[in-house]
mmCIF file of C-alpha atoms in Angstrom:
data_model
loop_
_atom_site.group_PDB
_atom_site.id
_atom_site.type_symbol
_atom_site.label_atom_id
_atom_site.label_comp_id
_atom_site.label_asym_id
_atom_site.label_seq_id
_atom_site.Cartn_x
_atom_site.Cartn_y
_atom_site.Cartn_z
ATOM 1 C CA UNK N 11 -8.893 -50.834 -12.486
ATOM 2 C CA UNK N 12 -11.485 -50.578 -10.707
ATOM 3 C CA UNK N 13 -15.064 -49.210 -11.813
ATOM 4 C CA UNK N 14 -18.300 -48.209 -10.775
ATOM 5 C CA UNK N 15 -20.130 -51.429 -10.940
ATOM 6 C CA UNK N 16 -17.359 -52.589 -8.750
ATOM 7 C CA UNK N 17 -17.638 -50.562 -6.195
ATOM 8 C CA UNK N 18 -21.300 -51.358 -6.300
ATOM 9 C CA UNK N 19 -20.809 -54.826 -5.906
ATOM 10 C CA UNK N 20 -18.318 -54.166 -2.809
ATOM 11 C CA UNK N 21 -20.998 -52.210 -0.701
ATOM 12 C CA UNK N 22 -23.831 -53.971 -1.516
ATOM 13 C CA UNK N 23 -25.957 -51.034 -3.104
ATOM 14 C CA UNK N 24 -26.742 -50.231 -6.949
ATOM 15 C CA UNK N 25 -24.632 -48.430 -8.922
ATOM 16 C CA UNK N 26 -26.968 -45.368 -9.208
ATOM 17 C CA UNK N 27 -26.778 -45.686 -5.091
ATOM 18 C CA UNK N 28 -22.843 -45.086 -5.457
ATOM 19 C CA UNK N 29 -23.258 -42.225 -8.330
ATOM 20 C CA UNK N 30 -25.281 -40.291 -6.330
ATOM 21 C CA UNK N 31 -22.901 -40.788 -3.645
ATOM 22 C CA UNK N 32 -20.387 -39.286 -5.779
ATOM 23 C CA UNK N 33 -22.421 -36.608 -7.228
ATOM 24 C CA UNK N 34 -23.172 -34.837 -3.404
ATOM 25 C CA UNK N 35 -26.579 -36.637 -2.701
ATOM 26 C CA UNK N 36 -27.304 -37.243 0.293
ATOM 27 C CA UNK N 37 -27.550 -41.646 1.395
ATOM 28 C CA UNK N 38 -28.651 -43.028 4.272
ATOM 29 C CA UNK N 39 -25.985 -43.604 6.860
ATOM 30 C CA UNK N 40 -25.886 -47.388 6.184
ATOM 31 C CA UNK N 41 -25.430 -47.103 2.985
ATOM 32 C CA UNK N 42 -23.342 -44.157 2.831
ATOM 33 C CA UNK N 43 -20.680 -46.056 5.495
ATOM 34 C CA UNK N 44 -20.470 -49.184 2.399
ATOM 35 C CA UNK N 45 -20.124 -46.568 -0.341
ATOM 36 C CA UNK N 46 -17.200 -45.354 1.390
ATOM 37 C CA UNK N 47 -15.406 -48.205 2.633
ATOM 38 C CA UNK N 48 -15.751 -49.999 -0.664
ATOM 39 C CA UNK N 49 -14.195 -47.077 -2.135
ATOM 40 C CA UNK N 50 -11.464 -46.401 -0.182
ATOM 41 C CA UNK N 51 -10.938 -50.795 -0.145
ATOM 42 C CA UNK N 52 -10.740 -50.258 -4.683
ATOM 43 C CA UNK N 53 -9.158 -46.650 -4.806
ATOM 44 C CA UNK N 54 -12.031 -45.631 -7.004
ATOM 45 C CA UNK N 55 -11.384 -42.303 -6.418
ATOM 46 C CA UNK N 56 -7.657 -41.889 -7.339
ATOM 47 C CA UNK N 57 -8.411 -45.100 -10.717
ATOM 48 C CA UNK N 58 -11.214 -42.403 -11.515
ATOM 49 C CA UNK N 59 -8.783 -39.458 -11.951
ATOM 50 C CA UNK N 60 -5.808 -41.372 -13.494
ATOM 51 C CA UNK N 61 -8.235 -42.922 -16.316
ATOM 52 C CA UNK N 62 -9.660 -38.988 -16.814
ATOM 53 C CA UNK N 63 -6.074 -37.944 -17.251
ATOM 54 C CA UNK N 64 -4.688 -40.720 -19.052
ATOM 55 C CA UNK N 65 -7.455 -40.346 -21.790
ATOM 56 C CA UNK N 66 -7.617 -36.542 -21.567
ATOM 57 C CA UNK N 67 -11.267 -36.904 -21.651
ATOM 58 C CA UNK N 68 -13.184 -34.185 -18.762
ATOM 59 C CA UNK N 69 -15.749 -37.727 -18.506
ATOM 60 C CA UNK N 70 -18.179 -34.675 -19.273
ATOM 61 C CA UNK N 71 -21.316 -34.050 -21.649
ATOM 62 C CA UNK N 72 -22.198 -30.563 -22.531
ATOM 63 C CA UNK N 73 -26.155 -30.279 -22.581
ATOM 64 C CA UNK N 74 -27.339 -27.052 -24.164
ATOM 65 C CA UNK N 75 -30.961 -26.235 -23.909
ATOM 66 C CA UNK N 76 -33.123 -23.738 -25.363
ATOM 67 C CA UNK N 77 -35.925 -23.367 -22.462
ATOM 68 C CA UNK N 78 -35.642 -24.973 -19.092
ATOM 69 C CA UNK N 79 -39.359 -24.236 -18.348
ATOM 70 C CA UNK N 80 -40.724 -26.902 -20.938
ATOM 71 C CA UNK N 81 -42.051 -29.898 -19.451
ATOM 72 C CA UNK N 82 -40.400 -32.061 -22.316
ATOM 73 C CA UNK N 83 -36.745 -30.887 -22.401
ATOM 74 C CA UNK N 84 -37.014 -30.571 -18.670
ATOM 75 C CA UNK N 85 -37.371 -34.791 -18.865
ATOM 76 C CA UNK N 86 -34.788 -35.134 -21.303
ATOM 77 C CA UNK N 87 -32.897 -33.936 -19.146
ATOM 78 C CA UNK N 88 -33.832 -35.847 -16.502
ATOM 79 C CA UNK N 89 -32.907 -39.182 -18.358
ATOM 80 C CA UNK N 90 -29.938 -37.789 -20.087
ATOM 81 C CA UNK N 91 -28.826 -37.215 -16.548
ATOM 82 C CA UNK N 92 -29.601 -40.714 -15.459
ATOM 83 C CA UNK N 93 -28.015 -42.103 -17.785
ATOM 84 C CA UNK N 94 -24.848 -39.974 -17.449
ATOM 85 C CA UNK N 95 -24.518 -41.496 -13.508
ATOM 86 C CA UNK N 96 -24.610 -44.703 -14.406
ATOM 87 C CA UNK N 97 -21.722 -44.529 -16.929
ATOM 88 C CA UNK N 98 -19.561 -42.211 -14.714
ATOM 89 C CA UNK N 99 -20.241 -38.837 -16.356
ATOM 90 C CA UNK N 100 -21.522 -35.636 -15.306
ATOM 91 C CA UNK N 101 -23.205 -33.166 -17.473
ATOM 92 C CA UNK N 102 -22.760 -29.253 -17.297
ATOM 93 C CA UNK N 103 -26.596 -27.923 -18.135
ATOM 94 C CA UNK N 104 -26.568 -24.534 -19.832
ATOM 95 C CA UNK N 105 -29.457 -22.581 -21.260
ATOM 96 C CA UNK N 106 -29.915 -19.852 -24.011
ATOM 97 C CA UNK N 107 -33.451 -18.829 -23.909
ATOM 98 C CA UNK N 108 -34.117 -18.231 -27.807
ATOM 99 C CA UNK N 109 -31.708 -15.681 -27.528
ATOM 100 C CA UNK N 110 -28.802 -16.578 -30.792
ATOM 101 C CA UNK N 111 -25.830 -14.727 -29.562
ATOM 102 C CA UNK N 112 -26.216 -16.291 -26.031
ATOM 103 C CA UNK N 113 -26.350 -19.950 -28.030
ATOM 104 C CA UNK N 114 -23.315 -18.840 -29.772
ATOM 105 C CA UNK N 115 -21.301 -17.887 -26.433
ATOM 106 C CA UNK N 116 -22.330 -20.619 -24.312
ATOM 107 C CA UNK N 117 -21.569 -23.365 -27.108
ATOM 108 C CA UNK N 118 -18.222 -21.872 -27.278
ATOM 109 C CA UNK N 119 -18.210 -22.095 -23.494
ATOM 110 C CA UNK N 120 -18.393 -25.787 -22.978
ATOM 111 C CA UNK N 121 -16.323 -26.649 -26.457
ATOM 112 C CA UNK N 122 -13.712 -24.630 -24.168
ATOM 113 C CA UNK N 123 -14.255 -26.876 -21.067
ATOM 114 C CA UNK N 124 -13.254 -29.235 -23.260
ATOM 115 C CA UNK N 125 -16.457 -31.557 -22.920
ATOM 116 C CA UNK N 126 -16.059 -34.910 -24.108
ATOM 117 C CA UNK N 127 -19.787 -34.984 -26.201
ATOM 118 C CA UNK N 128 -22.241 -32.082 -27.070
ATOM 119 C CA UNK N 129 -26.076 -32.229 -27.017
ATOM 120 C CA UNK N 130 -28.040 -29.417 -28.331
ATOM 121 C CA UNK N 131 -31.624 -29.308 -27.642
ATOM 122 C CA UNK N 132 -33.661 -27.011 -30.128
ATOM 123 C CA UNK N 133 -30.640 -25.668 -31.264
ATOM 124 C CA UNK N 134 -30.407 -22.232 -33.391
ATOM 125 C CA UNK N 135 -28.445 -22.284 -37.017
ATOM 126 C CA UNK N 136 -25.498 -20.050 -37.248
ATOM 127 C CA UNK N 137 -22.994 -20.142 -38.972
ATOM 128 C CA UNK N 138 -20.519 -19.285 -35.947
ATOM 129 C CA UNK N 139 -22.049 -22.351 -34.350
ATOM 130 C CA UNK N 140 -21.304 -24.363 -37.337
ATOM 131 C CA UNK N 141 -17.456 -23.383 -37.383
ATOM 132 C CA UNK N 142 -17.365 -24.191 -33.478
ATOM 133 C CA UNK N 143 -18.513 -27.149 -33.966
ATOM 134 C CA UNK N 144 -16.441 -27.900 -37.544
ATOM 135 C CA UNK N 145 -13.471 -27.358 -35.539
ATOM 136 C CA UNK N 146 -14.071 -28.811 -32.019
ATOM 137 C CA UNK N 147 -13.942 -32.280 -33.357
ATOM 138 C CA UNK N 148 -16.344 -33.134 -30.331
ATOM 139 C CA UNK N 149 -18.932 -35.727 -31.216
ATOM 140 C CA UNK N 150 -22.715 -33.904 -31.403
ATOM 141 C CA UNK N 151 -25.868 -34.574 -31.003
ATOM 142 C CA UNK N 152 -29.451 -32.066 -31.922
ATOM 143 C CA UNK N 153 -32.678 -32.801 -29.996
ATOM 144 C CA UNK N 154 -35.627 -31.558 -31.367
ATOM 145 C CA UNK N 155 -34.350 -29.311 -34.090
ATOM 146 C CA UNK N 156 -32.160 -30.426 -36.649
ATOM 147 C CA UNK N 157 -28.952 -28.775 -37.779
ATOM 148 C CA UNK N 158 -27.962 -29.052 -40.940
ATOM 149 C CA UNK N 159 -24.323 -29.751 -40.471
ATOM 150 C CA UNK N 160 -22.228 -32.876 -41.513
ATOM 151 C CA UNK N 161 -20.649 -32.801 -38.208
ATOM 152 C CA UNK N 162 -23.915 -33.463 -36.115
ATOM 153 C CA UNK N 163 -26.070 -35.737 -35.689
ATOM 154 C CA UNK N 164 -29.645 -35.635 -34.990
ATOM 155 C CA UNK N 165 -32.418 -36.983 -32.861
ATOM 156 C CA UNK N 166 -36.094 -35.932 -33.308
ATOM 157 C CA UNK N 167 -39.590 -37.145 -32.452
ATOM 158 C CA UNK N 168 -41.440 -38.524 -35.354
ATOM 159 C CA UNK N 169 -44.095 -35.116 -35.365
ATOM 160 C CA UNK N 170 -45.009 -35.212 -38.481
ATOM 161 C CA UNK N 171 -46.134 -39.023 -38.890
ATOM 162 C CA UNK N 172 -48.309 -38.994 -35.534
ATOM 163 C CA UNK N 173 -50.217 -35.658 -37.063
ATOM 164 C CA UNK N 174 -50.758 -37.450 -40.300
ATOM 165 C CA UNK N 175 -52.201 -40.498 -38.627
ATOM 166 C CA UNK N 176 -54.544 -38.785 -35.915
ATOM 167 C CA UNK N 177 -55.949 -36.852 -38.771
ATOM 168 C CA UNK N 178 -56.361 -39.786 -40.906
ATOM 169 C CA UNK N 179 -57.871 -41.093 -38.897
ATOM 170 C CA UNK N 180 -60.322 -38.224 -38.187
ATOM 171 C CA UNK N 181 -60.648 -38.340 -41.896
ATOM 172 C CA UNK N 182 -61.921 -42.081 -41.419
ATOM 173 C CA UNK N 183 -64.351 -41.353 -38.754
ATOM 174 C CA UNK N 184 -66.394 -38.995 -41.559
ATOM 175 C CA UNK N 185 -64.826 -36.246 -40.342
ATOM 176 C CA UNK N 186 -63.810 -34.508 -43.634
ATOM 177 C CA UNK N 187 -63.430 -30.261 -42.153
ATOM 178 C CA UNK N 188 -61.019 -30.445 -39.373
ATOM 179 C CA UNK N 189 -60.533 -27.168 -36.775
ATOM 180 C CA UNK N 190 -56.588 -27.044 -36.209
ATOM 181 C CA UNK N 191 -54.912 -25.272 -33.266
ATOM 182 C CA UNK N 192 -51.346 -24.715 -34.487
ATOM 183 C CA UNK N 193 -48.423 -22.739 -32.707
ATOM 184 C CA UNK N 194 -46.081 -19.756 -34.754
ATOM 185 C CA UNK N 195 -44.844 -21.936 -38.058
ATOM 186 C CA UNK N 196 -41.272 -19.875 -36.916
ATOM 187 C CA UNK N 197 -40.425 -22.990 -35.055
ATOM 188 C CA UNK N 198 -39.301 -26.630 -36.459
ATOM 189 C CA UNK N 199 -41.642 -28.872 -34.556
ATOM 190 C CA UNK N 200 -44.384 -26.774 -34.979
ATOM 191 C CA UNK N 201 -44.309 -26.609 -38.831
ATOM 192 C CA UNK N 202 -43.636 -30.731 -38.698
ATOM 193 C CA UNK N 203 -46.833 -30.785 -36.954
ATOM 194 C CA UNK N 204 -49.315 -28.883 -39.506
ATOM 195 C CA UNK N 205 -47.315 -30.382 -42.201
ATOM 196 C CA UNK N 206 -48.542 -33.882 -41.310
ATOM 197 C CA UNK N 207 -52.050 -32.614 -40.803
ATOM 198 C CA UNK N 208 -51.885 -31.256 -44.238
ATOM 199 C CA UNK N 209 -50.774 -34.515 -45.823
ATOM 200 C CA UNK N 210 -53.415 -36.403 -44.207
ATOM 201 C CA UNK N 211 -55.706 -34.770 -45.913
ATOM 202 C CA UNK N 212 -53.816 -34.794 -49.687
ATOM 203 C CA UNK N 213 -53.760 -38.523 -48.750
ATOM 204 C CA UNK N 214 -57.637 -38.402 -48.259
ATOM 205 C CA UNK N 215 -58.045 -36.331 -51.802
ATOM 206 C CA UNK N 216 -59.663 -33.771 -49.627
ATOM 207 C CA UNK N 217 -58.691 -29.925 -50.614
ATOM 208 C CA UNK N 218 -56.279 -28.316 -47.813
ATOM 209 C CA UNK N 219 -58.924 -25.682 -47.285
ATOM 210 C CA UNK N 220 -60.750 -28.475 -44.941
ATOM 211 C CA UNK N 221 -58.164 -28.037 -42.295
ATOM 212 C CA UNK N 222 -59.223 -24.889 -40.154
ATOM 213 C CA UNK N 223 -55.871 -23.826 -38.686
ATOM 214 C CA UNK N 224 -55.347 -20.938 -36.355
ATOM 215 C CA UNK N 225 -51.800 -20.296 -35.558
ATOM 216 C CA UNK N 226 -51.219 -18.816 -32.129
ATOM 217 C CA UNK N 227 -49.192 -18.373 -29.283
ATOM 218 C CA UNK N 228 -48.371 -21.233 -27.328
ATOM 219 C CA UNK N 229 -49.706 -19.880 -23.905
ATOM 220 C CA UNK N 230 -53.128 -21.322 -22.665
ATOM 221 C CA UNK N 231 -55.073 -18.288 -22.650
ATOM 222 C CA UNK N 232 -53.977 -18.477 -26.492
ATOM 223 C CA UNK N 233 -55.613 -22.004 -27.065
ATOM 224 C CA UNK N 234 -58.514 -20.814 -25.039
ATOM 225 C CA UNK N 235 -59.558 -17.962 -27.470
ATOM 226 C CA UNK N 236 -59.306 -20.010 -30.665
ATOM 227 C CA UNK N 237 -61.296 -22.899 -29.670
ATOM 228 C CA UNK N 238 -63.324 -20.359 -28.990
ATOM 229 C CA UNK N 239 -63.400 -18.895 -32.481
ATOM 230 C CA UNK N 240 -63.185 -22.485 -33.986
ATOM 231 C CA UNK N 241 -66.860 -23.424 -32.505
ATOM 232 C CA UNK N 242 -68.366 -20.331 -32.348
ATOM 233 C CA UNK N 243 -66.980 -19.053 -35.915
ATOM 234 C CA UNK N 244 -65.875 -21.604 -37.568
ATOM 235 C CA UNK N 245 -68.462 -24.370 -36.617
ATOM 236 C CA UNK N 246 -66.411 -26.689 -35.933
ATOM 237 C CA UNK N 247 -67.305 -30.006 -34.738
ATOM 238 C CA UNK N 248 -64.026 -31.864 -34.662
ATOM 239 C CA UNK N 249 -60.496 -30.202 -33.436
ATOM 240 C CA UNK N 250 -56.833 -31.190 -32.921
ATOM 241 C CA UNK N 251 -54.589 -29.492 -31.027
ATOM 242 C CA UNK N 252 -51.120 -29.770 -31.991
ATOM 243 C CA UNK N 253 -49.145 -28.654 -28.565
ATOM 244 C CA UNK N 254 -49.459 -28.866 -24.881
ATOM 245 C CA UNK N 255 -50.297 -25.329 -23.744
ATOM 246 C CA UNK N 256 -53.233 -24.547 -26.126
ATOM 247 C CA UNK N 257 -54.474 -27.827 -25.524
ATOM 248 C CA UNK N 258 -55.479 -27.249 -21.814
ATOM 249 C CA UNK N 259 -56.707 -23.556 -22.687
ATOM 250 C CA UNK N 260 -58.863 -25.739 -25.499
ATOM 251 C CA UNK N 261 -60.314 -27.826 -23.312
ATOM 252 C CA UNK N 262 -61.110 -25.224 -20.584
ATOM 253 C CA UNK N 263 -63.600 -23.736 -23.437
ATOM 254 C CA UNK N 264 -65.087 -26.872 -24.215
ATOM 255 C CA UNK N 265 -65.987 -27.070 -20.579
ATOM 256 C CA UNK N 266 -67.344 -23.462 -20.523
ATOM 257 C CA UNK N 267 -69.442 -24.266 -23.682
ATOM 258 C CA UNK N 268 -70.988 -27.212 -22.135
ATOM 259 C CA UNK N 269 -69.448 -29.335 -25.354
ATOM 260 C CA UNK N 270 -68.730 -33.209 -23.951
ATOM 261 C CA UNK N 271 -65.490 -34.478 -25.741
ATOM 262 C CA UNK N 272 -66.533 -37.972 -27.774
ATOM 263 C CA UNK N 273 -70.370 -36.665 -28.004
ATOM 264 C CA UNK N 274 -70.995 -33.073 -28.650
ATOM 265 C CA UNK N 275 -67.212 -32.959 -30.369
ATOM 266 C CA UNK N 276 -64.221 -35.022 -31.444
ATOM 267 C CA UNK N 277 -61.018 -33.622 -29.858
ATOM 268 C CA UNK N 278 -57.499 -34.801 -29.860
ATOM 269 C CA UNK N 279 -54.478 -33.035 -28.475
ATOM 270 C CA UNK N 280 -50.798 -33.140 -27.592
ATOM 271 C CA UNK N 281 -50.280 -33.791 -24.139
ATOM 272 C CA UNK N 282 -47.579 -34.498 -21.418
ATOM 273 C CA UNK N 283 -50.212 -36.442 -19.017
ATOM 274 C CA UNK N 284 -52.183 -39.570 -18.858
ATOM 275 C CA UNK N 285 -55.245 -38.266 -19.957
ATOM 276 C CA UNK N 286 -57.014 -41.722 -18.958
ATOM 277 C CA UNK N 287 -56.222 -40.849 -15.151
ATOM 278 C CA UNK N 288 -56.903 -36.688 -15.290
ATOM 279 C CA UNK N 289 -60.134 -36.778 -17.937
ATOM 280 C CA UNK N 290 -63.378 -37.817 -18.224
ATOM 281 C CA UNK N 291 -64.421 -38.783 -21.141
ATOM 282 C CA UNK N 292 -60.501 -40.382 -21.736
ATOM 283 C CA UNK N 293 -59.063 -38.098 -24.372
ATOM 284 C CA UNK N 294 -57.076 -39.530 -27.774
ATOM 285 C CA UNK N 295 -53.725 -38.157 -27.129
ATOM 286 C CA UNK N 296 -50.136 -38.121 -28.563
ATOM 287 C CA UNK N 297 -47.401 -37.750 -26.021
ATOM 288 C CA UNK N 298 -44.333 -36.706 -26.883
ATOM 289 C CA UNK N 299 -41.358 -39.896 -26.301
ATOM 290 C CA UNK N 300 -39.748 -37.753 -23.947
ATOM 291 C CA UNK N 301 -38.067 -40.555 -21.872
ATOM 292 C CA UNK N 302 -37.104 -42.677 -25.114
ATOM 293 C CA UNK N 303 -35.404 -39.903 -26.881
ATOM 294 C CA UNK N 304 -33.239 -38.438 -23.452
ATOM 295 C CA UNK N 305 -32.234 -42.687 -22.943
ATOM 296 C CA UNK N 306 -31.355 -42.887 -26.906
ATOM 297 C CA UNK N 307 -29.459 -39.775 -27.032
ATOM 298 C CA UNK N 308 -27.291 -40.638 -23.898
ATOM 299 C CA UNK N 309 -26.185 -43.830 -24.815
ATOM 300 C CA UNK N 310 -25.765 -42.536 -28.595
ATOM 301 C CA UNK N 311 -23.265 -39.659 -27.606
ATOM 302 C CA UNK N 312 -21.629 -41.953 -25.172
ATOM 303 C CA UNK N 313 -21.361 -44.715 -28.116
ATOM 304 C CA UNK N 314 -19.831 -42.094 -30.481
ATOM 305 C CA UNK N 315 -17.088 -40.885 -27.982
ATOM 306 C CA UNK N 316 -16.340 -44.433 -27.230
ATOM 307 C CA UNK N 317 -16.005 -45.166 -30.861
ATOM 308 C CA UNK N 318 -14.247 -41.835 -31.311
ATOM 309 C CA UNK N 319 -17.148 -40.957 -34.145
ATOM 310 C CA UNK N 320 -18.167 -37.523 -34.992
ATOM 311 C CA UNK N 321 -21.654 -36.635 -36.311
ATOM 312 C CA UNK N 322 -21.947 -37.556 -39.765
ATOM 313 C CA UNK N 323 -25.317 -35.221 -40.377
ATOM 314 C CA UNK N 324 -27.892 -38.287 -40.519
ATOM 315 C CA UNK N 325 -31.177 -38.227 -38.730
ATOM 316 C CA UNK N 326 -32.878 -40.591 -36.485
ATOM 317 C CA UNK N 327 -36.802 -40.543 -35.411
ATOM 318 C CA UNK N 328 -38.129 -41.766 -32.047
ATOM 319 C CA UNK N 329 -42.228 -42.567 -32.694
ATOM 320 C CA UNK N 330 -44.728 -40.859 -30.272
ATOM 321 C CA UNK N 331 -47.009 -42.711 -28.115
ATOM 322 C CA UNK N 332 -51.104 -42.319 -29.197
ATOM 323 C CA UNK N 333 -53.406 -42.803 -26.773
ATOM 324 C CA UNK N 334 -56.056 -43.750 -29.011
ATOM 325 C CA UNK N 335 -59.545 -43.124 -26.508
ATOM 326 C CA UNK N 336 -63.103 -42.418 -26.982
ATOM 327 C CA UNK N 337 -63.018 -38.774 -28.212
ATOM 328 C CA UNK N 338 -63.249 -38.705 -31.836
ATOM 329 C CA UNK N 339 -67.114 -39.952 -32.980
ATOM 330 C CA UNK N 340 -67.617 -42.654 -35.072
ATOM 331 C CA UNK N 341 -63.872 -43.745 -34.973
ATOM 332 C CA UNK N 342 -64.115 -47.530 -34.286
ATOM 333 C CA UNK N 343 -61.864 -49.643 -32.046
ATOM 334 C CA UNK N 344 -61.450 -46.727 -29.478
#
């Protein structure tokens, strides 16, 4: 039987050349003219059906995601989907924007497409869910937010270590009252975050109190107002900022205040970019391991459907990436 490496082989191209072939994208004419002759030379097409029917699998991952708009789940995604091509599946993308009977109804939707794997990014506990997925008996994966079912399996980013060690090591640069810009404490990954800045400073024998936090919304107008209030109220002369959003509103007050990151103020943040390349001073950053995580949960699901292994309800961590740069004072080796 043949297979996609095969027919890769046979034209001459890469195997992601011959999945986007088979996906609609458009090739260039020399390649596309191999694609198809190797093809129709190995019967991929017809081996490709009979091995979908013989196993009575849809060679399908359902991908379930909260918000499409946000910059990390948009590259999950992304690499979820490249990894799908290169092992012959395709994914059906579905969103439920925060809304919990529209989670409910969709993940009902593609358990009745019969998908051969689930993944659920910032999924919503229900207990309808849990029975859907109790009975489907299709192998699942969480991103993000974990469920606490014994049928799924889950995936998340390592928040609350990478607060505890920025603000450590904050802590070690004499820095012992902290201004925190936190987002609503209704969401998982949010209270991961503040809970790691917290235990920083129980590890540090400092009192809790030290950490200024003010909780807001996530938008950058948000951030902008309570940097604001941390420097002009709170006197603050060191800040983290624990999301993306409220970061870049953060920094746009710094600027208007004339403060210069690494001299007039420490500041760290969350943060999708290279802040070496966009920044000046560089900017101590933790970006979230959106690329690791979408790679590790596509070849997980596809390893548990191979293996014909349901979730089991244990929990993985993928570390973050700190850019540790010149923006917190008196922290040595930056």
């Amino acid at each position: 039987m043949s297979t996609i490496q095969e027919v890769a082989k046979r034209a001459g191209v890469s195997a992601g050349t011959v999945s986007r072939y088979l996906n609609g994208h458009q090739l260039k004419a020399s390649n596309r003219i191999r694609v198809e002759a190797a093809i129709e030379e190995l019967g991929y097409r017809s081996n490709y059906l009979a091995r979908s029917l013989r196993s009575k699998q849809s060679m399908s991952i359902g991908l379930l995601i909260n918000n499409m708009l946000n910059h990390f789940a948009v590259s999950v995604v992304a690499q979820v989907e490249r990894e799908m091509e290169l092992n012959d599946y395709n994914i059906i993308l579905s969103g439920f924007r925060e809304d919990r009977e529209v989670f409910v109804r969709k993940l009902e939707n593609l358990i009745d497409r019969r998908v051969d794997g689930l993944i659920l990014f910032e999924a919503i506990e229900d207990d309808r869910a849990r029975r859907l997925l109790e009975q489907s008996g299709i192998p699942t994966l969480s991103i993000s937010n974990p469920l606490p079912y014994s049928c799924v399996d889950n995936m998340l980013a390592a928040n609350r270590a990478s607060c505890r060690e920025v603000t450590g090591r904050m802590i070690e640069a004499g820095h012992e009252r902290i201004g925190i810009l936190a987002a609503s404490q209704d969401e998982y990954v949010s209270r991961e975050r503040l809970a790691g800045v917290l235990e920083a400073f129980d590890e540090a024998g400092l009192p809790r109190k030290n950490a200024v936090v003010r909780i807001g919304g996530y938008e950058r107008e948000c951030g902008y107002r309570d940097m604001m209030a941390l420097v002009n109220e709170d006197g603050m002369d060191c800040v983290f900022v624990l999301n993306y959003g409220r970061s870049q509103g953060a920094q746009q007050a710094l600027n208007e205040l004339g403060l210069r990151v690494g001299e007039d103020i420490s500041f760290a943040c969350y943060d999708y970019l290279d802040t070496k390349t966009y920044f000046h001073p560089s900017i101590t950053t933790v970006c979230p391991p959106s690329i690791e995580i979408g790679s590790r949960a596509a070849r997980e699901i596809l390893s548990m459907i191979e293996e014909g292994r349901l979730g089991s309800g244990k929990t993985t961590y993928t570390d973050e990436d700190i850019a540790w740069l010149p923006s917190i004072i008196g922290l040595k080796g930056c």
